PDB file of C-alpha atoms in Angstrom:
ATOM      1  CA  UNK A   1       8.368  27.705  11.193  1.00 70.00           C
ATOM      2  CA  UNK A   2       5.649  26.667  13.641  1.00 83.00           C
ATOM      3  CA  UNK A   3       3.400  29.239  15.597  1.00 87.00           C
ATOM      4  CA  UNK A   4       2.407  27.891  18.700  1.00 89.00           C
ATOM      5  CA  UNK A   5      -0.786  29.968  20.338  1.00 88.00           C
ATOM      6  CA  UNK A   6      -0.581  29.741  24.084  1.00 86.00           C
ATOM      7  CA  UNK A   7      -3.970  29.179  25.956  1.00 89.00           C
ATOM      8  CA  UNK A   8      -5.065  32.097  28.151  1.00 92.00           C
ATOM      9  CA  UNK A   9      -5.802  31.379  31.639  1.00 92.00           C
ATOM     10  CA  UNK A  10      -9.593  30.134  32.053  1.00 91.00           C
ATOM     11  CA  UNK A  11     -10.415  33.200  34.190  1.00 94.00           C
ATOM     12  CA  UNK A  12      -9.449  35.399  31.394  1.00 95.00           C
ATOM     13  CA  UNK A  13     -11.723  33.924  28.876  1.00 93.00           C
ATOM     14  CA  UNK A  14     -14.511  33.789  31.512  1.00 93.00           C
ATOM     15  CA  UNK A  15     -14.219  37.551  31.866  1.00 92.00           C
ATOM     16  CA  UNK A  16     -14.418  38.140  28.387  1.00 91.00           C
ATOM     17  CA  UNK A  17     -17.462  35.802  27.930  1.00 90.00           C
ATOM     18  CA  UNK A  18     -19.352  37.340  30.966  1.00 88.00           C
ATOM     19  CA  UNK A  19     -18.934  40.808  29.271  1.00 86.00           C
ATOM     20  CA  UNK A  20     -20.288  39.757  26.030  1.00 84.00           C
ATOM     21  CA  UNK A  21     -23.670  38.333  27.263  1.00 78.00           C
ATOM     22  CA  UNK A  22     -26.575  40.563  26.741  1.00 65.00           C
ATOM     23  CA  UNK A  23     -26.634  41.275  30.325  1.00 52.00           C
ATOM     24  CA  UNK A  24     -22.946  41.817  30.760  1.00 59.00           C
ATOM     25  CA  UNK A  25     -23.320  45.482  31.015  1.00 64.00           C
ATOM     26  CA  UNK A  26     -20.832  46.836  28.725  1.00 70.00           C
ATOM     27  CA  UNK A  27     -20.247  50.392  28.571  1.00 70.00           C
ATOM     28  CA  UNK A  28     -21.998  52.319  25.725  1.00 71.00           C
ATOM     29  CA  UNK A  29     -18.707  52.825  23.918  1.00 68.00           C
ATOM     30  CA  UNK A  30     -17.857  49.126  23.779  1.00 71.00           C
ATOM     31  CA  UNK A  31     -21.508  48.394  22.880  1.00 67.00           C
ATOM     32  CA  UNK A  32     -21.058  50.776  19.904  1.00 68.00           C
ATOM     33  CA  UNK A  33     -18.091  48.842  18.739  1.00 70.00           C
ATOM     34  CA  UNK A  34     -19.992  45.571  18.842  1.00 72.00           C
ATOM     35  CA  UNK A  35     -22.750  46.863  17.044  1.00 64.00           C
ATOM     36  CA  UNK A  36     -20.536  46.855  14.001  1.00 54.00           C
ATOM     37  CA  UNK A  37     -20.698  43.020  13.693  1.00 53.00           C
ATOM     38  CA  UNK A  38     -23.393  40.775  13.004  1.00 50.00           C
ATOM     39  CA  UNK A  39     -24.768  38.821  16.025  1.00 60.00           C
ATOM     40  CA  UNK A  40     -23.019  38.266  19.299  1.00 70.00           C
ATOM     41  CA  UNK A  41     -19.392  38.233  18.876  1.00 82.00           C
ATOM     42  CA  UNK A  42     -17.384  35.249  20.028  1.00 86.00           C
ATOM     43  CA  UNK A  43     -13.479  34.951  20.703  1.00 91.00           C
ATOM     44  CA  UNK A  44     -11.637  33.354  17.804  1.00 91.00           C
ATOM     45  CA  UNK A  45      -8.071  33.310  19.425  1.00 93.00           C
ATOM     46  CA  UNK A  46      -6.060  35.144  22.231  1.00 95.00           C
ATOM     47  CA  UNK A  47      -2.764  37.096  22.180  1.00 96.00           C
ATOM     48  CA  UNK A  48      -0.725  37.637  25.358  1.00 96.00           C
ATOM     49  CA  UNK A  49      -0.259  41.596  25.626  1.00 97.00           C
ATOM     50  CA  UNK A  50       3.321  42.580  26.833  1.00 97.00           C
ATOM     51  CA  UNK A  51       4.603  46.091  27.584  1.00 96.00           C
ATOM     52  CA  UNK A  52       8.217  46.951  27.046  1.00 94.00           C
ATOM     53  CA  UNK A  53       9.483  49.874  28.987  1.00 89.00           C
ATOM     54  CA  UNK A  54      12.873  51.385  29.425  1.00 76.00           C
ATOM     55  CA  UNK A  55      13.671  53.291  26.276  1.00 66.00           C
ATOM     56  CA  UNK A  56      17.275  52.936  24.962  1.00 67.00           C
ATOM     57  CA  UNK A  57      18.711  49.448  26.020  1.00 72.00           C
ATOM     58  CA  UNK A  58      15.371  47.777  26.731  1.00 77.00           C
ATOM     59  CA  UNK A  59      15.239  44.026  25.548  1.00 87.00           C
ATOM     60  CA  UNK A  60      12.123  41.919  24.668  1.00 89.00           C
ATOM     61  CA  UNK A  61      13.140  39.426  27.426  1.00 87.00           C
ATOM     62  CA  UNK A  62      12.379  42.323  29.978  1.00 89.00           C
ATOM     63  CA  UNK A  63       8.729  42.849  28.603  1.00 94.00           C
ATOM     64  CA  UNK A  64       6.047  42.596  31.172  1.00 94.00           C
ATOM     65  CA  UNK A  65       2.902  40.592  30.302  1.00 94.00           C
ATOM     66  CA  UNK A  66      -0.283  42.939  31.382  1.00 95.00           C
ATOM     67  CA  UNK A  67      -3.151  40.831  29.828  1.00 96.00           C
ATOM     68  CA  UNK A  68      -4.678  39.236  26.969  1.00 96.00           C
ATOM     69  CA  UNK A  69      -6.252  40.336  23.893  1.00 97.00           C
ATOM     70  CA  UNK A  70      -9.171  38.183  22.437  1.00 96.00           C
ATOM     71  CA  UNK A  71      -9.916  38.835  18.743  1.00 95.00           C
ATOM     72  CA  UNK A  72     -13.814  38.524  18.490  1.00 92.00           C
ATOM     73  CA  UNK A  73     -15.347  37.074  15.422  1.00 88.00           C
ATOM     74  CA  UNK A  74     -18.953  37.452  14.155  1.00 77.00           C
ATOM     75  CA  UNK A  75     -20.981  34.609  15.575  1.00 70.00           C
ATOM     76  CA  UNK A  76     -21.484  31.499  13.731  1.00 59.00           C
ATOM     77  CA  UNK A  77     -23.963  29.495  15.147  1.00 53.00           C
ATOM     78  CA  UNK A  78     -22.842  26.243  13.180  1.00 38.00           C
ATOM     79  CA  UNK A  79     -19.245  26.375  14.249  1.00 40.00           C
ATOM     80  CA  UNK A  80     -18.056  23.491  15.700  1.00 34.00           C
ATOM     81  CA  UNK A  81     -15.745  25.473  18.147  1.00 39.00           C
ATOM     82  CA  UNK A  82     -18.551  26.799  20.173  1.00 36.00           C
ATOM     83  CA  UNK A  83     -20.422  24.500  22.680  1.00 38.00           C
ATOM     84  CA  UNK A  84     -24.019  25.802  24.054  1.00 38.00           C
ATOM     85  CA  UNK A  85     -24.151  27.546  27.054  1.00 38.00           C
ATOM     86  CA  UNK A  86     -25.345  25.452  30.341  1.00 40.00           C
ATOM     87  CA  UNK A  87     -28.822  26.002  31.451  1.00 40.00           C
ATOM     88  CA  UNK A  88     -29.647  29.309  33.225  1.00 37.00           C
ATOM     89  CA  UNK A  89     -28.470  28.990  36.589  1.00 40.00           C
ATOM     90  CA  UNK A  90     -26.067  26.288  36.263  1.00 42.00           C
ATOM     91  CA  UNK A  91     -22.327  26.500  37.459  1.00 40.00           C
ATOM     92  CA  UNK A  92     -20.449  28.545  34.732  1.00 42.00           C
ATOM     93  CA  UNK A  93     -23.497  29.775  32.633  1.00 44.00           C
ATOM     94  CA  UNK A  94     -21.599  31.294  29.950  1.00 47.00           C
ATOM     95  CA  UNK A  95     -20.548  29.782  26.836  1.00 50.00           C
ATOM     96  CA  UNK A  96     -17.546  27.655  26.616  1.00 49.00           C
ATOM     97  CA  UNK A  97     -15.286  28.525  23.451  1.00 58.00           C
ATOM     98  CA  UNK A  98     -12.560  26.237  22.378  1.00 63.00           C
ATOM     99  CA  UNK A  99      -9.791  28.800  21.246  1.00 73.00           C
ATOM    100  CA  UNK A 100      -7.371  28.024  18.656  1.00 65.00           C
ATOM    101  CA  UNK A 101      -4.184  26.562  20.209  1.00 57.00           C
ATOM    102  CA  UNK A 102      -1.250  24.415  19.359  1.00 53.00           C
ATOM    103  CA  UNK A 103       1.030  24.385  16.243  1.00 52.00           C
ATOM    104  CA  UNK A 104      -0.822  26.622  13.486  1.00 55.00           C
ATOM    105  CA  UNK A 105      -3.681  26.164  15.560  1.00 57.00           C
ATOM    106  CA  UNK A 106      -5.868  28.982  13.957  1.00 63.00           C
ATOM    107  CA  UNK A 107      -7.766  28.984  10.887  1.00 67.00           C
ATOM    108  CA  UNK A 108      -6.571  31.934   8.967  1.00 72.00           C
ATOM    109  CA  UNK A 109     -10.017  31.974   7.209  1.00 76.00           C
ATOM    110  CA  UNK A 110     -11.479  32.891  10.411  1.00 84.00           C
ATOM    111  CA  UNK A 111      -9.579  36.041  10.466  1.00 90.00           C
ATOM    112  CA  UNK A 112     -12.013  37.313   7.840  1.00 90.00           C
ATOM    113  CA  UNK A 113     -14.690  37.352  10.393  1.00 88.00           C
ATOM    114  CA  UNK A 114     -12.895  39.397  12.967  1.00 91.00           C
ATOM    115  CA  UNK A 115     -15.035  42.413  14.110  1.00 89.00           C
ATOM    116  CA  UNK A 116     -13.352  43.762  17.300  1.00 91.00           C
ATOM    117  CA  UNK A 117     -10.981  42.786  20.147  1.00 94.00           C
ATOM    118  CA  UNK A 118     -11.598  42.560  23.803  1.00 93.00           C
ATOM    119  CA  UNK A 119      -8.810  42.902  26.390  1.00 94.00           C
ATOM    120  CA  UNK A 120      -8.402  41.493  29.719  1.00 95.00           C
ATOM    121  CA  UNK A 121      -6.035  42.840  32.437  1.00 95.00           C
ATOM    122  CA  UNK A 122      -4.631  41.254  35.454  1.00 90.00           C
ATOM    123  CA  UNK A 123      -6.124  42.594  38.529  1.00 88.00           C
ATOM    124  CA  UNK A 124      -5.769  42.075  42.272  1.00 90.00           C
ATOM    125  CA  UNK A 125      -8.126  39.152  42.154  1.00 88.00           C
ATOM    126  CA  UNK A 126      -7.386  37.656  38.906  1.00 90.00           C
ATOM    127  CA  UNK A 127      -8.257  38.536  35.066  1.00 93.00           C
ATOM    128  CA  UNK A 128     -10.470  41.697  34.681  1.00 93.00           C
ATOM    129  CA  UNK A 129     -12.364  42.545  31.556  1.00 91.00           C
ATOM    130  CA  UNK A 130     -11.004  46.121  30.366  1.00 91.00           C
ATOM    131  CA  UNK A 131     -12.227  46.914  27.226  1.00 90.00           C
ATOM    132  CA  UNK A 132     -13.403  46.376  23.601  1.00 90.00           C
ATOM    133  CA  UNK A 133     -11.709  47.939  20.663  1.00 88.00           C
ATOM    134  CA  UNK A 134     -11.622  48.123  16.932  1.00 87.00           C
ATOM    135  CA  UNK A 135      -9.872  50.239  14.289  1.00 87.00           C
ATOM    136  CA  UNK A 136      -6.399  50.600  12.595  1.00 90.00           C
ATOM    137  CA  UNK A 137      -4.526  48.562  15.165  1.00 91.00           C
ATOM    138  CA  UNK A 138      -7.002  45.700  15.230  1.00 94.00           C
ATOM    139  CA  UNK A 139      -6.964  45.769  11.147  1.00 94.00           C
ATOM    140  CA  UNK A 140      -3.208  45.847  11.436  1.00 97.00           C
ATOM    141  CA  UNK A 141      -2.952  42.891  14.010  1.00 96.00           C
ATOM    142  CA  UNK A 142      -5.070  40.669  11.797  1.00 96.00           C
ATOM    143  CA  UNK A 143      -2.882  41.507   8.980  1.00 96.00           C
ATOM    144  CA  UNK A 144       0.293  40.770  10.944  1.00 96.00           C
ATOM    145  CA  UNK A 145      -1.233  37.457  11.902  1.00 95.00           C
ATOM    146  CA  UNK A 146      -1.687  36.363   8.306  1.00 93.00           C
ATOM    147  CA  UNK A 147       2.031  37.637   7.618  1.00 94.00           C
ATOM    148  CA  UNK A 148       3.155  35.498  10.615  1.00 92.00           C
ATOM    149  CA  UNK A 149       1.116  32.393   9.073  1.00 90.00           C
ATOM    150  CA  UNK A 150       2.624  32.783   5.789  1.00 89.00           C
ATOM    151  CA  UNK A 151       6.161  33.014   7.362  1.00 86.00           C
ATOM    152  CA  UNK A 152       5.430  29.727   8.963  1.00 79.00           C
ATOM    153  CA  UNK A 153       5.334  27.944   5.719  1.00 76.00           C
ATOM    154  CA  UNK A 154       8.984  29.209   4.564  1.00 67.00           C
ATOM    155  CA  UNK A 155      11.175  29.419   7.829  1.00 66.00           C
ATOM    156  CA  UNK A 156      12.507  27.151  10.468  1.00 73.00           C
ATOM    157  CA  UNK A 157      11.879  27.478  14.043  1.00 79.00           C
ATOM    158  CA  UNK A 158       8.986  27.638  16.960  1.00 87.00           C
ATOM    159  CA  UNK A 159       7.391  30.927  17.722  1.00 91.00           C
ATOM    160  CA  UNK A 160       4.892  32.233  20.114  1.00 94.00           C
ATOM    161  CA  UNK A 161       2.733  35.403  18.585  1.00 95.00           C
ATOM    162  CA  UNK A 162       2.452  38.147  21.250  1.00 96.00           C
ATOM    163  CA  UNK A 163       1.411  41.852  21.167  1.00 97.00           C
ATOM    164  CA  UNK A 164       4.016  44.220  22.381  1.00 97.00           C
ATOM    165  CA  UNK A 165       3.542  47.600  23.308  1.00 94.00           C
ATOM    166  CA  UNK A 166       6.484  50.177  23.429  1.00 92.00           C
ATOM    167  CA  UNK A 167       4.993  53.256  25.025  1.00 90.00           C
ATOM    168  CA  UNK A 168       8.394  55.285  24.914  1.00 87.00           C
ATOM    169  CA  UNK A 169       8.331  55.024  20.952  1.00 88.00           C
ATOM    170  CA  UNK A 170       4.476  55.149  20.450  1.00 88.00           C
ATOM    171  CA  UNK A 171       4.864  51.960  18.714  1.00 92.00           C
ATOM    172  CA  UNK A 172       3.110  48.465  18.809  1.00 95.00           C
ATOM    173  CA  UNK A 173       4.159  45.157  17.156  1.00 97.00           C
ATOM    174  CA  UNK A 174       3.251  41.577  16.602  1.00 97.00           C
ATOM    175  CA  UNK A 175       6.213  39.871  18.580  1.00 97.00           C
ATOM    176  CA  UNK A 176       7.005  36.373  17.377  1.00 96.00           C
ATOM    177  CA  UNK A 177       8.968  35.111  20.424  1.00 95.00           C
ATOM    178  CA  UNK A 178      11.340  32.363  19.362  1.00 92.00           C
ATOM    179  CA  UNK A 179      12.083  29.312  21.351  1.00 88.00           C
ATOM    180  CA  UNK A 180      15.803  30.043  20.481  1.00 89.00           C
ATOM    181  CA  UNK A 181      17.552  33.120  22.197  1.00 87.00           C
ATOM    182  CA  UNK A 182      18.063  35.866  19.990  1.00 88.00           C
ATOM    183  CA  UNK A 183      15.978  34.852  16.970  1.00 92.00           C
ATOM    184  CA  UNK A 184      12.769  37.011  17.993  1.00 95.00           C
ATOM    185  CA  UNK A 185      11.045  38.458  14.967  1.00 95.00           C
ATOM    186  CA  UNK A 186       8.842  41.678  15.021  1.00 96.00           C
ATOM    187  CA  UNK A 187       6.068  42.881  12.708  1.00 97.00           C
ATOM    188  CA  UNK A 188       5.496  46.548  13.430  1.00 96.00           C
ATOM    189  CA  UNK A 189       1.906  47.541  13.537  1.00 96.00           C
ATOM    190  CA  UNK A 190       0.467  50.187  11.331  1.00 94.00           C
ATOM    191  CA  UNK A 191       0.334  53.155  11.903  1.00 90.00           C
ATOM    192  CA  UNK A 192       4.033  52.781  12.835  1.00 89.00           C
ATOM    193  CA  UNK A 193       6.303  55.769  13.929  1.00 87.00           C
ATOM    194  CA  UNK A 194       8.667  57.862  11.727  1.00 83.00           C
ATOM    195  CA  UNK A 195      11.642  55.736  10.819  1.00 84.00           C
ATOM    196  CA  UNK A 196       9.641  52.266  10.833  1.00 90.00           C
ATOM    197  CA  UNK A 197       7.782  50.825   7.952  1.00 92.00           C
ATOM    198  CA  UNK A 198       4.681  49.019   9.195  1.00 93.00           C
ATOM    199  CA  UNK A 199       4.253  45.129   8.439  1.00 96.00           C
ATOM    200  CA  UNK A 200       7.949  44.840   7.516  1.00 95.00           C
ATOM    201  CA  UNK A 201       9.220  41.650   9.390  1.00 96.00           C
ATOM    202  CA  UNK A 202      12.408  42.349  11.076  1.00 96.00           C
ATOM    203  CA  UNK A 203      14.654  40.796  13.892  1.00 96.00           C
ATOM    204  CA  UNK A 204      13.680  42.117  17.289  1.00 95.00           C
ATOM    205  CA  UNK A 205      17.092  43.679  17.804  1.00 93.00           C
ATOM    206  CA  UNK A 206      16.896  45.694  14.443  1.00 94.00           C
ATOM    207  CA  UNK A 207      13.520  47.099  15.279  1.00 94.00           C
ATOM    208  CA  UNK A 208      14.460  48.277  18.619  1.00 92.00           C
ATOM    209  CA  UNK A 209      17.514  49.791  17.054  1.00 91.00           C
ATOM    210  CA  UNK A 210      15.563  51.756  14.320  1.00 90.00           C
ATOM    211  CA  UNK A 211      13.143  52.817  17.152  1.00 90.00           C
ATOM    212  CA  UNK A 212      15.900  54.067  18.969  1.00 86.00           C
ATOM    213  CA  UNK A 213      17.109  56.147  15.917  1.00 84.00           C
ATOM    214  CA  UNK A 214      13.636  57.286  15.189  1.00 76.00           C
ATOM    215  CA  UNK A 215      12.377  60.878  15.695  1.00 67.00           C
ATOM    216  CA  UNK A 216      10.018  61.146  18.389  1.00 53.00           C
ATOM    217  CA  UNK A 217       6.376  60.484  17.358  1.00 44.00           C
ATOM    218  CA  UNK A 218       3.091  62.246  18.235  1.00 46.00           C
ATOM    219  CA  UNK A 219       1.590  60.184  20.949  1.00 49.00           C
ATOM    220  CA  UNK A 220      -1.071  57.718  19.600  1.00 49.00           C
ATOM    221  CA  UNK A 221      -3.315  55.070  21.055  1.00 45.00           C
ATOM    222  CA  UNK A 222      -1.205  51.764  21.568  1.00 54.00           C
ATOM    223  CA  UNK A 223      -2.385  48.460  20.506  1.00 56.00           C
ATOM    224  CA  UNK A 224      -6.072  49.825  20.237  1.00 56.00           C
TER     225      UNK A 224
END
């Protein structure tokens, strides 16, 4: 299959880059997460974030996009994907980063450098930086992207990776949205709720059916 990574709106990337500059004024919790990495992190790729509500009977087509999740990698000053920032005071004086896009557009080796993730949400005036996160869901997202890349070498079809939160089930998944109706795949992120195995690739309908049969799980943080 082919993986197609959509490009986030320019305003979403600008919101993340503006927050990451030294004077961006990140809250202490976000600054503490970023200190885990070396140098100033830069976006590697962005995934649309969707939320599926409604419990039993809900289907992926009804999921609402709530923002974008940017995977941040350690700064590589020699990386050709990063162009220097304009001089201070120039229009758009934050770095411009060319994110992975297109068919199989991301280099899986870059996933080794992921140290955190930054989320942008839709605000009344456009995309707004929300928070920085790390931890089990980030690690699981990276692992799921590797799985998706491996699948792309042995299956037919065109898929768009998305992050999906299922609040009623306290679950999250990497959603591989198919270009063909009814062919969506899901990779549950770990930790997964009872009755679902993390990182088992499933048709979307099967995962939703398992979640509906699963015992209620204790609430946990969703997608980071």
